């Protein structure tokens, strides 16, 4: 492929050179069409034109855009040449131009004629003017025989094209020798890395010119670099086409999604990227430095050429700018005291492309005493031109500065730049391949010990013994191998310990009272202790499916656990009059392997029922005691009133009889609806606003009637104090608290009621009885806990449940110097 591409490239350049030479033998049809348009652009009313006007007229035409070599001439009515302008013309002449000018003056009609010129066939346009003058325009064929003007920017024309031409054409001197048939067809000969061709073209007056073509073939090294790049480019194109096909099929996106994380986190990928960057960055820096060095060398070469040109021009005693410009093939500009006074061509003097004043940088340099100024970049039209300056001062003190520009058609820098770019691309391509190969080799070298460790780890994971590791690993892996060997030893010890623990566990499970059963995701038995057979009533064999009876018993529980996200499940099942407690647990989070523990709790349930009946009996006894307390107090009051003649016994009898009847009704309600105390707070009995002061006064009045030896001190507000509670239950709570103070041997009890600022009420009962030990303050509200041997331990527990159900709190504390303090806080009535 590389040979074919190279050969086709050479063939294409040879064909272009042959076509270029052959085009000289016929006129350009496109140029003829442009001349038709140009004939209409010329103003026939204008008189003789100067060179500046001719240049301006030509620059506005399509011929300038097409870059045709041309010569524009204005002829007077007497046939004399008034002004002449040559744009991009090769040295040579066109036959009969003055004849065409006189002919168009005679006929007063424009004409376009094809004539033989030197070199090639030329087109001549002749246009008459109203004042008797005429303008002729000669257009030569576009050919590399006519190189672009290297100083065209000073005339407002485009600079020469930058890319290096595919071939070069040179013409020799005109001779009277008749052209041979072989030379007319052309002949080619290879000379080193170049291909040379020669032709003879007929010219004017029977003269012939030799045309020589040179096609650059490049050296073997350059061809090898370009051929390698072409092969890599072909592979890249084929790979891109293959990737497009894979992407269109949808395989590549799926492959990338599956391997993206692996590739991006791969050690080989990171190593390849690192090696390539380590090669790429120095290469880019070298390329930038080389390009800058080439540019600097090019500037130095151009500056040296300009300096030598100026030195050669200024070496004579007198300077004729026009002659010096022809001799050194460069435009010249002369400044006096900073002003442009003369040029090598009046046309450039009229245009003044660099300005009529010296550039400020040159003025500063000359002010510092330097006679020669190196190259200076100046923008002239669309191009950047380097100018050189040389200064001298005459005897009158006038400072003259001679300036000359550098050529714009130097191809050496372009060739060197292209060669460097090709070399850099070649180096980058080889560097990328080398980085890929080196990363693969390095990753394989580094992955070998990792692969050994991986194989050993997999062997350990399968439960086997790890294969022996190499004794001389790379130095960097020595600590890893040492740690792996230590880990292998620890795992062996752990495996032995685990096996021993498994044996102990199996022995333990064989002797436990619970039935233990393990099943896999297919309900096959993986473990069963002897107890499970007695619980299930049928044999269970490891490695087989669950027995039918066991599967029917556990099917729903297993399905419930596997369909949920919980790791365990507890339930109770009935089986032929037996009550079984079943607990299921996953072997691992998310696993369908399950361990089932089965216990026969029939006797335990029966014992719990007996205990529950005993607990209920104690609660009923405690609740019956609450109404008995006011009944006992009322009877004691009746006895004292019967013996005290100062008291109206009938009134006291009526009050106490009504109170005892009320308590009897309450006993009846307790017998019929005791369950409300076991489920407090009751959903159908929410708290309601209660006058706490009235309840406290009523309870205190009852206590005072029953115990004459106990002093009851109070701090009660006069008005009502509202809070959330239930009136009857609040009376029971207060009676329980006051009775506890009496039974603790108190001689004085202080009852305080206060309304809280945020609402609600606080009841404080402080006594000077035996008190509560500090270690037991937190336990007195627990069920069945009592500091007395005769208490049931339910009074304060029930009181606490009732108060918390209303949204309040009850706390106990020690009372100094002796006794205890109970504080009841009730929620504001607004909450209800």
Short mmCIF file of N, CA and C in Angstrom, two decimals, residues 218-329:
data_model
loop_
_atom_site.label_atom_id
_atom_site.label_comp_id
_atom_site.label_asym_id
_atom_site.label_seq_id
_atom_site.Cartn_x
_atom_site.Cartn_y
_atom_site.Cartn_z
N UNK A 218 12.50 12.68 -2.76
CA UNK A 218 12.91 12.53 -1.37
C UNK A 218 13.92 11.40 -1.21
N UNK A 219 14.61 11.45 -0.07
CA UNK A 219 15.59 10.42 0.24
C UNK A 219 14.90 9.17 0.77
N UNK A 220 15.70 8.09 0.91
CA UNK A 220 15.14 6.83 1.39
C UNK A 220 14.63 6.98 2.83
N UNK A 221 15.32 7.74 3.65
CA UNK A 221 14.87 7.93 5.03
C UNK A 221 13.52 8.65 5.07
N UNK A 222 13.39 9.70 4.25
CA UNK A 222 12.12 10.43 4.23
C UNK A 222 11.00 9.54 3.70
N UNK A 223 11.30 8.73 2.67
CA UNK A 223 10.27 7.83 2.14
C UNK A 223 9.88 6.78 3.17
N UNK A 224 10.87 6.28 3.91
CA UNK A 224 10.56 5.28 4.93
C UNK A 224 9.65 5.87 6.01
N UNK A 225 9.93 7.10 6.43
CA UNK A 225 9.09 7.74 7.44
C UNK A 225 7.68 7.95 6.92
N UNK A 226 7.58 8.49 5.70
CA UNK A 226 6.25 8.73 5.13
C UNK A 226 5.51 7.42 4.87
N UNK A 227 6.24 6.39 4.41
CA UNK A 227 5.59 5.10 4.18
C UNK A 227 5.05 4.49 5.47
N UNK A 228 5.84 4.57 6.54
CA UNK A 228 5.36 4.05 7.83
C UNK A 228 4.12 4.80 8.30
N UNK A 229 4.14 6.14 8.14
CA UNK A 229 2.97 6.91 8.54
C UNK A 229 1.76 6.55 7.69
N UNK A 230 1.98 6.29 6.40
CA UNK A 230 0.86 5.90 5.54
C UNK A 230 0.27 4.56 5.98
N UNK A 231 1.16 3.59 6.31
CA UNK A 231 0.65 2.29 6.77
C UNK A 231 -0.14 2.46 8.06
N UNK A 232 0.40 3.24 9.01
CA UNK A 232 -0.32 3.46 10.25
C UNK A 232 -1.64 4.18 10.01
N UNK A 233 -1.62 5.12 9.07
CA UNK A 233 -2.86 5.83 8.76
C UNK A 233 -3.88 4.87 8.14
N UNK A 234 -3.40 3.97 7.24
CA UNK A 234 -4.32 2.98 6.67
C UNK A 234 -4.92 2.10 7.75
N UNK A 235 -4.08 1.67 8.68
CA UNK A 235 -4.59 0.84 9.79
C UNK A 235 -5.58 1.62 10.64
N UNK A 236 -5.29 2.91 10.85
CA UNK A 236 -6.22 3.73 11.63
C UNK A 236 -7.56 3.87 10.92
N UNK A 237 -7.51 4.07 9.60
CA UNK A 237 -8.76 4.19 8.84
C UNK A 237 -9.55 2.88 8.90
N UNK A 238 -8.86 1.75 8.69
CA UNK A 238 -9.53 0.46 8.75
C UNK A 238 -10.11 0.21 10.15
N UNK A 239 -9.33 0.57 11.17
CA UNK A 239 -9.85 0.42 12.53
C UNK A 239 -11.06 1.29 12.79
N UNK A 240 -11.05 2.52 12.25
CA UNK A 240 -12.20 3.42 12.43
C UNK A 240 -13.44 2.87 11.73
N UNK A 241 -13.24 2.33 10.52
CA UNK A 241 -14.38 1.72 9.81
C UNK A 241 -14.92 0.53 10.58
N UNK A 242 -14.01 -0.29 11.10
CA UNK A 242 -14.46 -1.44 11.90
C UNK A 242 -15.21 -0.99 13.14
N UNK A 243 -14.70 0.05 13.82
CA UNK A 243 -15.39 0.56 15.00
C UNK A 243 -16.77 1.10 14.66
N UNK A 244 -16.89 1.79 13.53
CA UNK A 244 -18.21 2.28 13.12
C UNK A 244 -19.17 1.12 12.88
N UNK A 245 -18.69 0.06 12.27
CA UNK A 245 -19.55 -1.11 12.05
C UNK A 245 -19.96 -1.74 13.37
N UNK A 246 -19.01 -1.84 14.29
CA UNK A 246 -19.33 -2.44 15.60
C UNK A 246 -20.30 -1.55 16.37
N UNK A 247 -20.10 -0.23 16.30
CA UNK A 247 -21.01 0.69 16.98
C UNK A 247 -22.40 0.62 16.38
N UNK A 248 -22.49 0.52 15.04
CA UNK A 248 -23.80 0.43 14.41
C UNK A 248 -24.53 -0.84 14.84
N UNK A 249 -23.77 -1.90 15.11
CA UNK A 249 -24.39 -3.15 15.55
C UNK A 249 -24.73 -3.15 17.04
N UNK A 250 -24.23 -2.16 17.77
CA UNK A 250 -24.53 -2.08 19.20
C UNK A 250 -23.62 -2.90 20.07
N UNK A 251 -22.61 -3.57 19.48
CA UNK A 251 -21.71 -4.41 20.28
C UNK A 251 -20.75 -3.56 21.10
N UNK A 252 -20.20 -2.51 20.48
CA UNK A 252 -19.21 -1.69 21.17
C UNK A 252 -19.78 -1.01 22.41
N UNK A 253 -20.96 -0.36 22.36
CA UNK A 253 -21.48 0.24 23.60
C UNK A 253 -21.68 -0.79 24.71
N UNK A 254 -22.18 -1.97 24.36
CA UNK A 254 -22.36 -2.98 25.41
C UNK A 254 -21.02 -3.44 25.96
N UNK A 255 -20.05 -3.64 25.06
CA UNK A 255 -18.72 -4.03 25.53
C UNK A 255 -18.10 -2.96 26.41
N UNK A 256 -18.28 -1.68 26.05
CA UNK A 256 -17.70 -0.58 26.83
C UNK A 256 -18.36 -0.48 28.20
N UNK A 257 -19.68 -0.64 28.25
CA UNK A 257 -20.35 -0.58 29.55
C UNK A 257 -19.91 -1.73 30.45
N UNK A 258 -19.63 -2.89 29.86
CA UNK A 258 -19.22 -4.04 30.66
C UNK A 258 -17.76 -3.94 31.10
N UNK A 259 -16.92 -3.33 30.28
CA UNK A 259 -15.47 -3.30 30.57
C UNK A 259 -14.96 -1.92 30.95
N UNK A 260 -15.83 -0.92 31.03
CA UNK A 260 -15.34 0.44 31.25
C UNK A 260 -14.56 0.55 32.56
N UNK A 261 -15.15 0.07 33.63
CA UNK A 261 -14.46 0.19 34.92
C UNK A 261 -13.16 -0.60 34.93
N UNK A 262 -13.17 -1.79 34.33
CA UNK A 262 -11.97 -2.61 34.30
C UNK A 262 -10.86 -1.92 33.51
N UNK A 263 -11.23 -1.31 32.37
CA UNK A 263 -10.21 -0.67 31.53
C UNK A 263 -9.67 0.59 32.19
N UNK A 264 -10.58 1.42 32.73
CA UNK A 264 -10.14 2.70 33.30
C UNK A 264 -9.31 2.49 34.56
N UNK A 265 -9.56 1.42 35.29
CA UNK A 265 -8.79 1.16 36.51
C UNK A 265 -7.69 0.13 36.30
N UNK A 266 -7.47 -0.27 35.04
CA UNK A 266 -6.46 -1.28 34.76
C UNK A 266 -5.06 -0.72 34.98
N UNK A 267 -4.21 -1.54 35.57
CA UNK A 267 -2.83 -1.14 35.76
C UNK A 267 -2.13 -0.96 34.42
N UNK A 268 -2.44 -1.83 33.46
CA UNK A 268 -1.80 -1.73 32.15
C UNK A 268 -2.20 -0.43 31.46
N UNK A 269 -3.49 -0.05 31.56
CA UNK A 269 -3.93 1.21 30.95
C UNK A 269 -3.20 2.40 31.56
N UNK A 270 -3.12 2.42 32.87
CA UNK A 270 -2.42 3.53 33.53
C UNK A 270 -0.94 3.56 33.18
N UNK A 271 -0.32 2.36 33.11
CA UNK A 271 1.10 2.32 32.75
C UNK A 271 1.31 2.77 31.32
N UNK A 272 0.43 2.35 30.40
CA UNK A 272 0.55 2.78 29.00
C UNK A 272 0.41 4.29 28.89
N UNK A 273 -0.60 4.85 29.56
CA UNK A 273 -0.79 6.29 29.50
C UNK A 273 0.41 7.03 30.08
N UNK A 274 0.96 6.51 31.17
CA UNK A 274 2.12 7.17 31.79
C UNK A 274 3.33 7.12 30.87
N UNK A 275 3.62 5.94 30.28
CA UNK A 275 4.76 5.84 29.38
C UNK A 275 4.58 6.72 28.15
N UNK A 276 3.37 6.74 27.60
CA UNK A 276 3.13 7.55 26.41
C UNK A 276 3.27 9.04 26.73
N UNK A 277 2.75 9.46 27.88
CA UNK A 277 2.89 10.87 28.25
C UNK A 277 4.36 11.21 28.51
N UNK A 278 5.08 10.28 29.12
CA UNK A 278 6.52 10.54 29.34
C UNK A 278 7.26 10.68 28.02
N UNK A 279 6.79 10.03 26.98
CA UNK A 279 7.41 10.19 25.66
C UNK A 279 6.83 11.39 24.92
N UNK A 280 5.50 11.62 25.08
CA UNK A 280 4.84 12.66 24.31
C UNK A 280 5.29 14.05 24.73
N UNK A 281 5.35 14.30 26.02
CA UNK A 281 5.68 15.65 26.48
C UNK A 281 7.07 16.09 26.03
N UNK A 282 8.13 15.28 26.23
CA UNK A 282 9.43 15.71 25.69
C UNK A 282 9.42 15.88 24.17
N UNK A 283 8.68 15.01 23.47
CA UNK A 283 8.63 15.13 22.01
C UNK A 283 7.97 16.44 21.59
N UNK A 284 6.87 16.78 22.25
CA UNK A 284 6.21 18.05 21.92
C UNK A 284 7.12 19.24 22.24
N UNK A 285 7.79 19.17 23.39
CA UNK A 285 8.71 20.26 23.74
C UNK A 285 9.84 20.36 22.72
N UNK A 286 10.34 19.20 22.31
CA UNK A 286 11.39 19.21 21.28
C UNK A 286 10.86 19.77 19.97
N UNK A 287 9.63 19.40 19.60
CA UNK A 287 9.04 19.93 18.37
C UNK A 287 8.87 21.43 18.41
N UNK A 288 8.34 21.93 19.54
CA UNK A 288 8.16 23.39 19.66
C UNK A 288 9.50 24.09 19.59
N UNK A 289 10.48 23.52 20.32
CA UNK A 289 11.81 24.15 20.28
C UNK A 289 12.39 24.11 18.86
N UNK A 290 12.22 22.99 18.15
CA UNK A 290 12.76 22.87 16.80
C UNK A 290 12.11 23.85 15.84
N UNK A 291 10.77 23.98 15.94
CA UNK A 291 10.09 24.93 15.07
C UNK A 291 10.56 26.36 15.35
N UNK A 292 10.68 26.67 16.62
CA UNK A 292 11.16 28.02 16.94
C UNK A 292 12.60 28.21 16.45
N UNK A 293 13.40 27.15 16.56
CA UNK A 293 14.78 27.25 16.09
C UNK A 293 14.81 27.43 14.57
N UNK A 294 13.95 26.71 13.86
CA UNK A 294 13.88 26.88 12.41
C UNK A 294 13.47 28.30 12.04
N UNK A 295 12.48 28.81 12.76
CA UNK A 295 12.05 30.18 12.48
C UNK A 295 13.17 31.17 12.77
N UNK A 296 13.88 30.93 13.88
CA UNK A 296 15.00 31.83 14.20
C UNK A 296 16.10 31.74 13.13
N UNK A 297 16.41 30.50 12.68
CA UNK A 297 17.42 30.36 11.64
C UNK A 297 16.97 31.03 10.34
N UNK A 298 15.68 30.88 10.03
CA UNK A 298 15.18 31.51 8.81
C UNK A 298 15.28 33.03 8.90
N UNK A 299 14.90 33.56 10.07
CA UNK A 299 15.02 35.02 10.24
C UNK A 299 16.48 35.46 10.13
N UNK A 300 17.38 34.69 10.75
CA UNK A 300 18.79 35.07 10.67
C UNK A 300 19.30 35.02 9.24
N UNK A 301 18.89 33.96 8.48
CA UNK A 301 19.33 33.86 7.09
C UNK A 301 18.80 35.02 6.26
N UNK A 302 17.52 35.35 6.45
CA UNK A 302 16.94 36.46 5.70
C UNK A 302 17.60 37.78 6.08
N UNK A 303 17.84 37.96 7.40
CA UNK A 303 18.49 39.21 7.85
C UNK A 303 19.91 39.31 7.30
N UNK A 304 20.61 38.15 7.29
CA UNK A 304 21.97 38.18 6.74
C UNK A 304 21.95 38.53 5.27
N UNK A 305 21.00 37.96 4.51
CA UNK A 305 20.92 38.25 3.08
C UNK A 305 20.60 39.73 2.85
N UNK A 306 19.69 40.27 3.66
CA UNK A 306 19.34 41.69 3.50
C UNK A 306 20.52 42.57 3.86
N UNK A 307 21.25 42.22 4.92
CA UNK A 307 22.41 43.04 5.32
C UNK A 307 23.48 43.01 4.24
N UNK A 308 23.73 41.82 3.68
CA UNK A 308 24.73 41.74 2.63
C UNK A 308 24.29 42.49 1.38
N UNK A 309 22.99 42.45 1.10
CA UNK A 309 22.48 43.20 -0.05
C UNK A 309 22.68 44.69 0.17
N UNK A 310 22.31 45.18 1.35
CA UNK A 310 22.48 46.61 1.63
C UNK A 310 23.95 47.01 1.63
N UNK A 311 24.80 46.12 2.15
CA UNK A 311 26.23 46.45 2.14
C UNK A 311 26.76 46.53 0.71
N UNK A 312 26.27 45.59 -0.17
CA UNK A 312 26.70 45.64 -1.56
C UNK A 312 26.20 46.87 -2.28
N UNK A 313 24.95 47.28 -1.99
CA UNK A 313 24.41 48.48 -2.64
C UNK A 313 25.16 49.72 -2.18
N UNK A 314 25.46 49.79 -0.90
CA UNK A 314 26.09 51.00 -0.36
C UNK A 314 27.60 51.02 -0.55
N UNK A 315 28.17 50.01 -1.17
CA UNK A 315 29.63 49.98 -1.31
C UNK A 315 30.13 50.95 -2.37
N UNK A 316 29.27 51.32 -3.34
CA UNK A 316 29.71 52.24 -4.39
C UNK A 316 29.72 53.68 -3.91
N UNK A 317 30.40 54.52 -4.73
CA UNK A 317 30.45 55.95 -4.38
C UNK A 317 29.09 56.59 -4.58
N UNK A 318 28.45 56.24 -5.67
CA UNK A 318 27.11 56.76 -5.93
C UNK A 318 26.17 55.57 -6.10
N UNK A 319 24.90 55.78 -5.75
CA UNK A 319 23.91 54.71 -5.77
C UNK A 319 22.80 55.08 -6.73
N UNK A 320 22.62 54.26 -7.76
CA UNK A 320 21.47 54.36 -8.64
C UNK A 320 20.50 53.25 -8.21
N UNK A 321 19.40 53.65 -7.56
CA UNK A 321 18.51 52.66 -6.96
C UNK A 321 17.91 51.72 -8.00
N UNK A 322 17.57 52.26 -9.21
CA UNK A 322 16.97 51.41 -10.23
C UNK A 322 17.95 50.34 -10.70
N UNK A 323 19.20 50.75 -10.98
CA UNK A 323 20.19 49.78 -11.43
C UNK A 323 20.54 48.78 -10.32
N UNK A 324 20.68 49.29 -9.09
CA UNK A 324 21.00 48.39 -7.98
C UNK A 324 19.86 47.40 -7.73
N UNK A 325 18.63 47.85 -7.90
CA UNK A 325 17.49 46.95 -7.71
C UNK A 325 17.51 45.82 -8.74
N UNK A 326 17.85 46.13 -10.01
CA UNK A 326 17.94 45.08 -11.02
C UNK A 326 19.11 44.15 -10.75
N UNK A 327 20.22 44.72 -10.29
CA UNK A 327 21.41 43.90 -10.06
C UNK A 327 21.23 42.95 -8.87
N UNK A 328 20.62 43.44 -7.79
CA UNK A 328 20.46 42.61 -6.58
C UNK A 328 19.07 41.97 -6.48
N UNK A 329 18.19 42.23 -7.48
CA UNK A 329 16.86 41.62 -7.56
C UNK A 329 16.07 41.87 -6.27
#
